[in-house]
Amino acid sequence: MREVLDAANIAPQDYDWYVSDIETNWTPPGFSPVDQWFSGEELASFLDEH
């Protein structure tokens, strides 16, 4: 996701994000595959950590 945002020249901190329809075989700590809102700061921090 970080690569997509960088290619689109979008800083995640500038927006609030509704994350939905996540399909993964790994669920990192503090994350849920259930649809949810992230603040821009939360999403940026999550992407930096994972």
Short mmCIF file of N, CA and C in Angstrom, two decimals:
data_model
loop_
_atom_site.label_atom_id
_atom_site.label_comp_id
_atom_site.label_asym_id
_atom_site.label_seq_id
_atom_site.Cartn_x
_atom_site.Cartn_y
_atom_site.Cartn_z
N MET A 1 0.82 -1.19 0.00
CA MET A 1 0.00 0.00 0.00
C MET A 1 0.86 1.25 0.00
N ARG A 2 1.96 1.19 0.72
CA ARG A 2 2.86 2.35 0.77
C ARG A 2 3.34 2.71 -0.63
N GLU A 3 3.66 1.71 -1.44
CA GLU A 3 4.12 1.96 -2.81
C GLU A 3 3.04 2.61 -3.67
N VAL A 4 1.81 2.19 -3.48
CA VAL A 4 0.70 2.78 -4.24
C VAL A 4 0.51 4.25 -3.85
N LEU A 5 0.52 4.54 -2.56
CA LEU A 5 0.37 5.92 -2.10
C LEU A 5 1.51 6.80 -2.59
N ASP A 6 2.73 6.27 -2.54
CA ASP A 6 3.88 7.03 -3.02
C ASP A 6 3.76 7.31 -4.52
N ALA A 7 3.36 6.31 -5.29
CA ALA A 7 3.22 6.48 -6.74
C ALA A 7 2.14 7.51 -7.08
N ALA A 8 1.10 7.57 -6.26
CA ALA A 8 0.01 8.53 -6.48
C ALA A 8 0.31 9.88 -5.85
N ASN A 9 1.46 9.98 -5.19
CA ASN A 9 1.88 11.22 -4.52
C ASN A 9 0.85 11.65 -3.46
N ILE A 10 0.42 10.68 -2.65
CA ILE A 10 -0.56 10.91 -1.60
C ILE A 10 0.09 10.64 -0.25
N ALA A 11 -0.01 11.58 0.66
CA ALA A 11 0.47 11.38 2.03
C ALA A 11 -0.71 10.88 2.86
N PRO A 12 -0.58 9.71 3.47
CA PRO A 12 -1.71 9.17 4.22
C PRO A 12 -2.16 10.07 5.37
N GLN A 13 -1.24 10.89 5.89
CA GLN A 13 -1.58 11.78 7.00
C GLN A 13 -2.59 12.86 6.60
N ASP A 14 -2.76 13.09 5.32
CA ASP A 14 -3.64 14.16 4.85
C ASP A 14 -5.11 13.79 4.81
N TYR A 15 -5.43 12.53 5.08
CA TYR A 15 -6.81 12.06 4.93
C TYR A 15 -7.17 11.10 6.06
N ASP A 16 -8.46 10.91 6.26
CA ASP A 16 -8.96 9.80 7.07
C ASP A 16 -9.30 8.69 6.09
N TRP A 17 -9.13 7.44 6.50
CA TRP A 17 -9.26 6.32 5.59
C TRP A 17 -10.26 5.30 6.09
N TYR A 18 -11.16 4.88 5.20
CA TYR A 18 -12.06 3.77 5.49
C TYR A 18 -11.48 2.55 4.81
N VAL A 19 -11.04 1.58 5.60
CA VAL A 19 -10.40 0.38 5.07
C VAL A 19 -11.42 -0.76 5.12
N SER A 20 -11.65 -1.35 3.95
CA SER A 20 -12.65 -2.41 3.88
C SER A 20 -12.20 -3.51 2.92
N ASP A 21 -12.91 -4.61 2.99
CA ASP A 21 -12.69 -5.75 2.10
C ASP A 21 -11.24 -6.25 2.13
N ILE A 22 -10.69 -6.36 3.32
CA ILE A 22 -9.32 -6.84 3.48
C ILE A 22 -9.33 -8.37 3.47
N GLU A 23 -8.54 -8.94 2.59
CA GLU A 23 -8.35 -10.38 2.56
C GLU A 23 -6.87 -10.64 2.73
N THR A 24 -6.52 -11.32 3.80
CA THR A 24 -5.11 -11.58 4.08
C THR A 24 -4.98 -12.89 4.84
N ASN A 25 -3.80 -13.47 4.78
CA ASN A 25 -3.54 -14.68 5.56
C ASN A 25 -2.75 -14.36 6.82
N TRP A 26 -2.53 -13.07 7.08
CA TRP A 26 -1.80 -12.62 8.27
C TRP A 26 -2.48 -11.37 8.82
N THR A 27 -2.77 -11.37 10.09
CA THR A 27 -3.38 -10.21 10.74
C THR A 27 -2.39 -9.64 11.74
N PRO A 28 -1.78 -8.49 11.42
CA PRO A 28 -0.80 -7.90 12.33
C PRO A 28 -1.45 -7.43 13.63
N PRO A 29 -0.69 -7.36 14.71
CA PRO A 29 -1.22 -6.88 15.98
C PRO A 29 -1.83 -5.48 15.83
N GLY A 30 -2.99 -5.29 16.45
CA GLY A 30 -3.65 -3.98 16.42
C GLY A 30 -4.47 -3.74 15.17
N PHE A 31 -4.58 -4.75 14.32
CA PHE A 31 -5.34 -4.60 13.08
C PHE A 31 -6.42 -5.66 13.03
N SER A 32 -7.54 -5.31 12.44
CA SER A 32 -8.65 -6.24 12.30
C SER A 32 -9.08 -6.28 10.85
N PRO A 33 -9.41 -7.45 10.31
CA PRO A 33 -9.89 -7.51 8.93
C PRO A 33 -11.32 -6.97 8.78
N VAL A 34 -11.94 -6.58 9.89
CA VAL A 34 -13.27 -5.98 9.85
C VAL A 34 -13.15 -4.55 9.31
N ASP A 35 -14.11 -4.11 8.51
CA ASP A 35 -14.10 -2.74 7.98
C ASP A 35 -13.95 -1.74 9.12
N GLN A 36 -13.09 -0.72 8.90
CA GLN A 36 -12.85 0.24 9.97
C GLN A 36 -12.27 1.54 9.43
N TRP A 37 -12.40 2.60 10.22
CA TRP A 37 -11.82 3.90 9.91
C TRP A 37 -10.45 4.02 10.55
N PHE A 38 -9.52 4.64 9.84
CA PHE A 38 -8.20 4.99 10.35
C PHE A 38 -8.00 6.48 10.15
N SER A 39 -7.42 7.14 11.14
CA SER A 39 -6.99 8.52 10.89
C SER A 39 -5.75 8.42 10.01
N GLY A 40 -5.40 9.50 9.37
CA GLY A 40 -4.22 9.51 8.53
C GLY A 40 -2.96 9.16 9.30
N GLU A 41 -2.87 9.67 10.52
CA GLU A 41 -1.71 9.38 11.35
C GLU A 41 -1.65 7.90 11.72
N GLU A 42 -2.81 7.32 12.04
CA GLU A 42 -2.84 5.89 12.38
C GLU A 42 -2.41 5.03 11.20
N LEU A 43 -2.92 5.35 10.01
CA LEU A 43 -2.56 4.57 8.83
C LEU A 43 -1.08 4.73 8.51
N ALA A 44 -0.57 5.94 8.56
CA ALA A 44 0.85 6.16 8.27
C ALA A 44 1.73 5.39 9.26
N SER A 45 1.37 5.42 10.53
CA SER A 45 2.13 4.70 11.54
C SER A 45 2.07 3.19 11.29
N PHE A 46 0.90 2.69 10.97
CA PHE A 46 0.73 1.27 10.67
C PHE A 46 1.60 0.86 9.48
N LEU A 47 1.58 1.65 8.43
CA LEU A 47 2.36 1.33 7.23
C LEU A 47 3.86 1.39 7.52
N ASP A 48 4.28 2.32 8.35
CA ASP A 48 5.70 2.42 8.70
C ASP A 48 6.16 1.21 9.52
N GLU A 49 5.27 0.71 10.38
CA GLU A 49 5.62 -0.42 11.24
C GLU A 49 5.58 -1.76 10.53
N HIS A 50 4.71 -1.85 9.51
CA HIS A 50 4.53 -3.15 8.86
C HIS A 50 4.86 -3.00 7.40
#
